[in-house]
Structures are given as structure tokens and as C-alpha cells.
CSV table of N, CA and C and ligand atoms in Angstrom, one decimal:
chain,number,residue,atom,x,y,z
A,1,MET,N,-32.6,8.3,20.4
A,1,MET,CA,-31.1,7.9,19.2
A,1,MET,C,-31.3,9.5,19.0
A,2,SER,N,-30.2,9.4,18.6
A,2,SER,CA,-29.9,11.2,17.5
A,2,SER,C,-29.3,10.2,17.2
A,3,ARG,N,-29.6,11.9,15.3
A,3,ARG,CA,-29.3,12.2,14.4
A,3,ARG,C,-28.5,11.8,14.1
A,4,ASP,N,-26.5,11.6,14.8
A,4,ASP,CA,-25.8,10.5,14.6
A,4,ASP,C,-25.7,9.6,14.2
A,5,LYS,N,-26.7,8.9,15.7
A,5,LYS,CA,-26.0,7.8,16.1
A,5,LYS,C,-26.7,6.8,15.5
A,6,ARG,N,-28.0,6.8,14.2
A,6,ARG,CA,-28.4,5.9,12.8
A,6,ARG,C,-26.7,5.8,11.9
A,7,SER,N,-28.0,4.5,12.0
A,7,SER,CA,-26.4,4.4,10.9
A,7,SER,C,-27.1,3.5,10.1
A,8,GLU,N,-27.2,2.7,8.9
A,8,GLU,CA,-27.7,2.8,7.2
A,8,GLU,C,-28.5,1.5,7.9
A,9,ASP,N,-28.0,1.5,8.4
A,9,ASP,CA,-28.7,0.3,9.0
A,9,ASP,C,-30.2,-0.2,9.5
A,10,ASP,N,-30.7,1.3,10.2
A,10,ASP,CA,-31.2,2.2,10.3
A,10,ASP,C,-32.5,2.3,9.8
A,11,ASP,N,-33.7,2.1,9.8
A,11,ASP,CA,-34.7,3.0,8.7
A,11,ASP,C,-36.2,4.1,10.0
A,12,VAL,N,-35.7,4.3,9.1
A,12,VAL,CA,-36.7,6.4,8.6
A,12,VAL,C,-37.9,5.8,8.2
A,13,THR,N,-39.3,5.8,9.0
A,13,THR,CA,-40.2,5.9,7.5
A,13,THR,C,-41.0,7.0,8.2
A,14,GLY,N,-41.7,7.8,7.6
A,14,GLY,CA,-43.0,8.9,8.4
A,14,GLY,C,-42.3,9.3,9.9
A,15,GLY,N,-41.1,9.5,10.2
A,15,GLY,CA,-40.3,10.1,11.0
A,15,GLY,C,-39.9,9.7,12.2
A,16,VAL,N,-41.0,8.1,11.8
A,16,VAL,CA,-40.2,6.8,12.9
A,16,VAL,C,-38.6,6.5,12.7
A,17,LEU,N,-38.8,6.1,13.7
A,17,LEU,CA,-37.3,6.1,13.6
A,17,LEU,C,-37.1,4.2,14.4
A,18,LEU,N,-37.1,3.2,13.4
A,18,LEU,CA,-36.8,1.0,14.1
A,18,LEU,C,-35.4,1.5,13.4
A,19,GLU,N,-35.3,0.5,14.4
A,19,GLU,CA,-33.8,0.7,14.5
A,19,GLU,C,-33.9,-1.0,14.7
A,20,LYS,N,-32.7,-1.8,13.2
A,20,LYS,CA,-33.4,-3.1,13.1
A,20,LYS,C,-32.2,-4.1,13.7
A,21,LYS,N,-31.8,-5.2,13.8
A,21,LYS,CA,-30.4,-5.9,14.0
A,21,LYS,C,-30.2,-6.3,12.5
A,22,GLU,N,-28.3,-6.5,13.3
A,22,GLU,CA,-27.9,-5.7,12.8
A,22,GLU,C,-28.0,-7.0,11.4
A,23,LYS,N,-27.4,-6.7,9.9
A,23,LYS,CA,-27.3,-8.1,9.1
A,23,LYS,C,-26.5,-8.2,9.3
A,24,THR,N,-25.2,-7.6,8.7
A,24,THR,CA,-24.3,-7.8,7.9
A,24,THR,C,-23.5,-9.2,8.1
A,25,GLU,N,-23.5,-9.9,7.8
A,25,GLU,CA,-22.8,-11.4,8.4
A,25,GLU,C,-20.9,-10.9,7.7
A,26,LYS,N,-20.5,-12.1,8.7
A,26,LYS,CA,-19.2,-11.9,8.0
A,26,LYS,C,-19.2,-12.2,7.0
A,27,PRO,N,-18.8,-12.7,5.7
A,27,PRO,CA,-19.1,-14.0,4.4
A,27,PRO,C,-17.8,-15.4,5.1
A,28,SER,N,-18.5,-17.0,4.9
A,28,SER,CA,-17.8,-17.4,5.2
A,28,SER,C,-16.2,-18.1,4.3
A,29,LEU,N,-15.5,-18.3,5.0
A,29,LEU,CA,-14.3,-18.6,3.8
A,29,LEU,C,-13.9,-19.4,3.3
A,30,TYR,N,-13.5,-20.3,3.1
A,30,TYR,CA,-12.8,-20.8,1.3
A,30,TYR,C,-11.8,-21.3,1.5
A,31,ARG,N,-11.2,-22.7,2.0
A,31,ARG,CA,-9.4,-22.8,2.0
A,31,ARG,C,-9.6,-23.3,0.1
A,32,VAL,N,-8.3,-22.8,-0.7
A,32,VAL,CA,-8.2,-23.5,-2.1
A,32,VAL,C,-6.7,-24.5,-1.7
A,33,LEU,N,-7.7,-25.8,-1.7
A,33,LEU,CA,-6.0,-27.0,-1.8
A,33,LEU,C,-5.6,-27.1,-3.1
A,34,MET,N,-4.4,-27.4,-2.9
A,34,MET,CA,-3.6,-27.8,-4.0
A,34,MET,C,-3.6,-30.0,-3.5
A,35,LEU,N,-3.7,-30.3,-5.1
A,35,LEU,CA,-3.5,-32.1,-5.0
A,35,LEU,C,-2.1,-32.4,-5.4
A,36,ASN,N,-1.2,-33.3,-5.0
A,36,ASN,CA,-0.6,-34.0,-5.9
A,36,ASN,C,-1.3,-34.6,-7.0
A,37,ASP,N,0.1,-34.9,-8.1
A,37,ASP,CA,-0.6,-35.6,-9.0
A,37,ASP,C,1.4,-36.1,-9.1
A,38,ASP,N,1.7,-37.0,-9.7
A,38,ASP,CA,2.9,-37.7,-10.5
A,38,ASP,C,4.2,-37.0,-11.6
A,39,TYR,N,3.0,-36.5,-12.4
A,39,TYR,CA,2.8,-35.6,-13.4
A,39,TYR,C,3.1,-34.2,-13.7
A,40,THR,N,3.1,-33.3,-12.4
A,40,THR,CA,2.9,-31.9,-12.9
A,40,THR,C,4.4,-31.4,-12.4
A,41,PRO,N,5.2,-31.0,-12.7
A,41,PRO,CA,7.0,-30.1,-13.3
A,41,PRO,C,6.4,-28.8,-12.1
A,42,MET,N,7.2,-29.3,-11.1
A,42,MET,CA,7.2,-28.6,-9.6
A,42,MET,C,7.1,-27.3,-9.7
A,43,GLU,N,8.5,-27.3,-11.3
A,43,GLU,CA,8.6,-25.5,-11.3
A,43,GLU,C,6.9,-24.8,-11.5
A,44,PHE,N,6.5,-25.6,-12.4
A,44,PHE,CA,5.7,-25.4,-13.1
A,44,PHE,C,3.6,-24.8,-10.8
A,45,VAL,N,4.3,-26.5,-10.3
A,45,VAL,CA,3.4,-25.8,-9.3
A,45,VAL,C,4.3,-24.8,-8.6
A,46,VAL,N,5.0,-24.2,-8.8
A,46,VAL,CA,5.6,-23.4,-7.5
A,46,VAL,C,5.4,-21.5,-8.6
A,47,LEU,N,5.5,-22.3,-10.0
A,47,LEU,CA,5.3,-20.6,-10.3
A,47,LEU,C,3.7,-20.0,-9.9
A,48,VAL,N,2.8,-21.4,-9.7
A,48,VAL,CA,0.8,-21.6,-10.2
A,48,VAL,C,0.7,-20.5,-8.2
A,49,LEU,N,1.5,-20.6,-7.9
A,49,LEU,CA,1.8,-20.7,-6.1
A,49,LEU,C,2.4,-18.9,-6.4
A,50,GLN,N,3.4,-18.0,-7.2
A,50,GLN,CA,3.8,-17.3,-7.1
A,50,GLN,C,2.4,-16.2,-7.5
A,51,ARG,N,2.0,-17.1,-8.7
A,51,ARG,CA,1.0,-16.0,-9.9
A,51,ARG,C,-0.2,-16.1,-9.6
A,52,PHE,N,-1.0,-16.7,-9.2
A,52,PHE,CA,-2.4,-17.0,-8.8
A,52,PHE,C,-2.7,-16.6,-7.2
A,53,PHE,N,-1.2,-17.4,-6.5
A,53,PHE,CA,-1.4,-16.9,-5.0
A,53,PHE,C,-1.0,-16.4,-3.8
A,54,GLY,N,0.3,-15.9,-5.2
A,54,GLY,CA,1.4,-14.1,-4.7
A,54,GLY,C,2.5,-14.9,-3.7
A,55,HIS,N,2.2,-15.9,-3.2
A,55,HIS,CA,3.6,-16.1,-3.0
A,55,HIS,C,4.8,-15.5,-3.2
A,56,ASN,N,5.4,-15.6,-2.0
A,56,ASN,CA,7.2,-15.5,-2.5
A,56,ASN,C,7.9,-16.6,-3.5
A,57,HIS,N,8.9,-15.8,-3.8
A,57,HIS,CA,9.6,-17.7,-4.8
A,57,HIS,C,9.8,-18.7,-3.2
A,58,GLU,N,10.2,-18.6,-1.7
A,58,GLU,CA,10.7,-19.2,-0.3
A,58,GLU,C,9.2,-19.5,-0.3
A,59,ALA,N,8.6,-19.3,-0.3
A,59,ALA,CA,6.4,-19.6,0.7
A,59,ALA,C,6.3,-20.7,-0.5
A,60,ALA,N,6.7,-20.1,-1.4
A,60,ALA,CA,6.3,-21.4,-2.8
A,60,ALA,C,6.4,-22.3,-3.3
A,61,GLN,N,7.8,-22.2,-2.4
A,61,GLN,CA,8.6,-23.9,-2.9
A,61,GLN,C,7.9,-24.9,-1.5
A,62,GLN,N,7.9,-24.0,-0.5
A,62,GLN,CA,7.9,-24.9,0.3
A,62,GLN,C,6.3,-25.1,0.6
A,63,ILE,N,5.2,-24.7,-0.4
A,63,ILE,CA,4.1,-24.7,-0.2
A,63,ILE,C,3.9,-25.8,-0.9
A,64,MET,N,4.4,-26.7,-2.4
A,64,MET,CA,4.8,-27.5,-3.0
A,64,MET,C,5.9,-28.7,-2.1
A,65,LEU,N,6.1,-28.5,-1.8
A,65,LEU,CA,7.1,-29.6,-0.9
A,65,LEU,C,6.4,-30.4,-0.1
A,66,HIS,N,5.3,-29.6,0.6
A,66,HIS,CA,4.7,-30.5,1.6
A,66,HIS,C,3.6,-31.0,0.7
A,67,VAL,N,2.8,-29.9,-0.6
A,67,VAL,CA,2.1,-31.1,-2.2
A,67,VAL,C,3.1,-32.5,-2.0
A,68,HIS,N,3.9,-32.6,-2.0
A,68,HIS,CA,4.5,-32.8,-3.0
A,68,HIS,C,4.0,-34.7,-2.3
A,69,GLN,N,4.8,-34.1,-0.1
A,69,GLN,CA,5.5,-34.6,0.2
A,69,GLN,C,4.0,-35.2,1.9
A,70,ARG,N,2.8,-34.3,1.6
A,70,ARG,CA,1.8,-35.3,1.9
A,70,ARG,C,0.4,-35.7,1.4
A,71,GLY,N,0.5,-34.5,0.0
A,71,GLY,CA,-0.6,-35.2,-0.9
A,71,GLY,C,-1.7,-34.3,-0.6
A,72,VAL,N,-2.0,-33.5,-0.5
A,72,VAL,CA,-2.4,-31.9,-0.2
A,72,VAL,C,-1.5,-31.1,0.7
A,73,GLY,N,-2.5,-29.8,-0.2
A,73,GLY,CA,-1.9,-29.0,1.2
A,73,GLY,C,-2.9,-26.8,-0.1
A,74,ILE,N,-2.5,-26.0,1.2
A,74,ILE,CA,-3.2,-25.3,1.2
A,74,ILE,C,-2.4,-23.9,0.3
A,75,CYS,N,-2.7,-23.2,0.0
A,75,CYS,CA,-3.2,-22.0,-1.6
A,75,CYS,C,-3.3,-21.0,-1.4
A,76,GLY,N,-4.1,-20.7,-0.8
A,76,GLY,CA,-4.8,-19.6,-0.2
A,76,GLY,C,-6.1,-19.6,0.9
A,77,VAL,N,-7.0,-18.9,1.3
A,77,VAL,CA,-7.9,-19.0,1.8
A,77,VAL,C,-8.9,-17.6,1.4
A,78,TYR,N,-10.5,-17.5,0.5
A,78,TYR,CA,-10.8,-16.6,0.4
A,78,TYR,C,-12.8,-16.4,0.8
A,79,THR,N,-13.0,-16.1,-0.3
A,79,THR,CA,-14.4,-15.9,0.2
A,79,THR,C,-14.3,-17.1,-1.1
A,80,PHE,N,-15.3,-16.8,-1.2
A,80,PHE,CA,-16.5,-18.0,-2.0
A,80,PHE,C,-16.4,-18.1,-3.3
A,81,GLU,N,-16.3,-16.8,-3.7
A,81,GLU,CA,-16.7,-15.9,-5.6
A,81,GLU,C,-15.3,-15.4,-6.1
A,82,ILE,N,-14.3,-15.5,-4.7
A,82,ILE,CA,-12.0,-15.4,-5.3
A,82,ILE,C,-11.5,-16.9,-4.9
A,83,ALA,N,-12.3,-18.1,-4.4
A,83,ALA,CA,-11.7,-18.6,-3.8
A,83,ALA,C,-11.8,-19.5,-5.1
A,84,GLU,N,-13.2,-20.2,-6.1
A,84,GLU,CA,-13.9,-20.8,-6.7
A,84,GLU,C,-13.0,-19.9,-8.1
A,85,ALA,N,-13.3,-18.9,-8.6
A,85,ALA,CA,-12.6,-18.0,-9.3
A,85,ALA,C,-10.8,-18.8,-9.9
A,86,LYS,N,-10.6,-19.1,-8.5
A,86,LYS,CA,-8.4,-18.2,-8.9
A,86,LYS,C,-8.1,-20.1,-8.7
A,87,ALA,N,-9.1,-21.2,-7.9
A,87,ALA,CA,-9.1,-22.9,-8.2
A,87,ALA,C,-9.4,-23.0,-10.2
A,88,SER,N,-10.5,-22.7,-10.6
A,88,SER,CA,-11.1,-22.3,-12.0
A,88,SER,C,-9.4,-21.7,-13.0
A,89,GLN,N,-9.2,-21.4,-12.3
A,89,GLN,CA,-7.9,-20.4,-13.1
A,89,GLN,C,-6.9,-21.2,-13.5
A,90,VAL,N,-6.3,-21.4,-12.0
A,90,VAL,CA,-5.4,-22.8,-12.6
A,90,VAL,C,-6.0,-24.1,-12.7
A,91,MET,N,-6.5,-24.6,-12.9
A,91,MET,CA,-6.8,-25.9,-13.2
A,91,MET,C,-7.0,-25.4,-14.9
A,92,ASN,N,-7.2,-24.4,-15.2
A,92,ASN,CA,-7.9,-23.8,-17.0
A,92,ASN,C,-5.9,-23.9,-17.7
A,93,PHE,N,-5.5,-23.2,-17.0
A,93,PHE,CA,-3.6,-22.3,-16.6
A,93,PHE,C,-3.1,-23.9,-16.6
A,94,ALA,N,-3.0,-24.4,-15.8
A,94,ALA,CA,-2.7,-26.2,-16.4
A,94,ALA,C,-3.1,-27.1,-17.2
A,95,ARG,N,-4.1,-27.3,-17.9
A,95,ARG,CA,-4.6,-27.9,-18.7
A,95,ARG,C,-4.7,-27.1,-20.4
A,96,GLN,N,-3.8,-25.8,-20.3
A,96,GLN,CA,-3.0,-25.0,-21.2
A,96,GLN,C,-2.3,-25.9,-21.6
A,97,ASN,N,-1.8,-25.6,-20.0
A,97,ASN,CA,0.2,-26.8,-20.3
A,97,ASN,C,-0.1,-27.7,-19.8
A,98,GLU,N,-0.9,-28.7,-19.7
A,98,GLU,CA,-0.9,-29.9,-20.3
A,98,GLU,C,-0.8,-30.6,-19.2
A,99,HIS,N,-0.9,-29.9,-18.1
A,99,HIS,CA,-0.7,-30.7,-17.1
A,99,HIS,C,-1.6,-31.2,-15.7
A,100,PRO,N,-2.2,-32.2,-15.3
A,100,PRO,CA,-3.5,-32.4,-14.8
A,100,PRO,C,-3.5,-32.1,-12.9
A,101,LEU,N,-3.2,-31.0,-12.8
A,101,LEU,CA,-2.7,-29.7,-11.7
A,101,LEU,C,-4.0,-30.4,-11.0
A,102,GLN,N,-4.2,-30.4,-9.7
A,102,GLN,CA,-5.8,-30.4,-9.6
A,102,GLN,C,-6.0,-29.5,-8.0
A,103,LEU,N,-7.2,-28.1,-7.8
A,103,LEU,CA,-7.5,-27.6,-6.9
A,103,LEU,C,-9.0,-28.7,-6.2
A,104,GLN,N,-9.1,-27.9,-5.2
A,104,GLN,CA,-10.7,-28.2,-4.4
A,104,GLN,C,-11.0,-26.9,-3.3
A,105,LEU,N,-11.4,-27.2,-2.9
A,105,LEU,CA,-12.7,-25.9,-2.4
A,105,LEU,C,-12.5,-26.3,-1.2
A,106,GLU,N,-11.8,-25.8,0.4
A,106,GLU,CA,-12.3,-26.8,1.4
A,106,GLU,C,-12.8,-25.2,2.2
A,107,LYS,N,-14.4,-26.3,3.1
A,107,LYS,CA,-15.1,-24.7,3.5
A,107,LYS,C,-14.9,-24.0,5.2
A,108,GLU,N,-14.0,-23.2,5.7
A,108,GLU,CA,-13.4,-23.5,6.9
A,108,GLU,C,-13.8,-23.5,8.5
B,1,TYC,N1,4.5,-34.4,-7.5
B,1,TYC,C1,5.3,-33.9,-8.8
B,1,TYC,C2,6.2,-34.2,-9.0
B,1,TYC,O1,6.6,-34.0,-7.9
B,1,TYC,C3,5.2,-31.9,-7.9
B,1,TYC,C4,3.8,-31.3,-7.7
B,1,TYC,C5,3.8,-31.2,-5.9
B,1,TYC,C6,3.1,-31.8,-8.0
B,1,TYC,C7,2.4,-30.8,-6.0
B,1,TYC,C8,1.5,-31.3,-7.8
B,1,TYC,O2,0.4,-29.8,-6.2
B,1,TYC,C9,1.7,-30.4,-6.5
B,1,TYC,N2,6.9,-34.4,-9.9
């Protein structure tokens, strides 16, 4: 193998090049789900979908109405650490505002 074909995953030891199997796995993805309830105001849910999940006002309203009518909907899809952080940030924000809004993670 030529020098320029070496990758960071190759192991050069004492002049012997050992090619390793590719070890970089794609991270698992998780859906952040939002659950309906009877008390959280619709405008609050729309605000959350815009502020924490980057949806525009129109998309946020569509997602909120979907959750309101169907019981559950997808806020976004992220790696585990990001999904978990967003779900707990939103539930903390909801609790501070005395709303019972609940989110869950679901592995894709
Ligand atoms: N059902 C709520 C209401 O009528 C609105 C709502 C939508 C609450 C989505 C939570 O995840 C939710 N005020």
C-alpha cells in the first residue's frame, strides 16, 4: 500500500503496516416523541417546537395539531445524547411553566 492510501485507522508499527477493519459505525438515531395531554396550551407546544426543535411556525403548528389529534408525534430525530438533552430541556421548561407536557425517546 502506498503512503497516500493510509488512513487514520491503519496501524503502522515498526515499519509494518497493518490494515484494520473499518471501525467507525454510524450512530444509532432516536426519535423524540411528544405526547398529548389535556392541559398544556397549544401555543406553548408550538413555542417549544420552534425554540427547541427548530421548526418554523407553520410546521410547529402542524406537528402540534397532529399530536393533539393522534396522541403522539415526532419532534425530531437525533443521536442519543442530543435526543435525551432536548427531551429533558423541554420537560424542565414545561415544568417551570407548570405544564405537564411529556416527551419520550424511541430508537429508530
Ligand atoms: N391537547 C392540548 C390542548 O388541547 C394541546 C396539546 C398538543 C398538548 C400537543 C400537548 O403534546 C401536546 N390544549
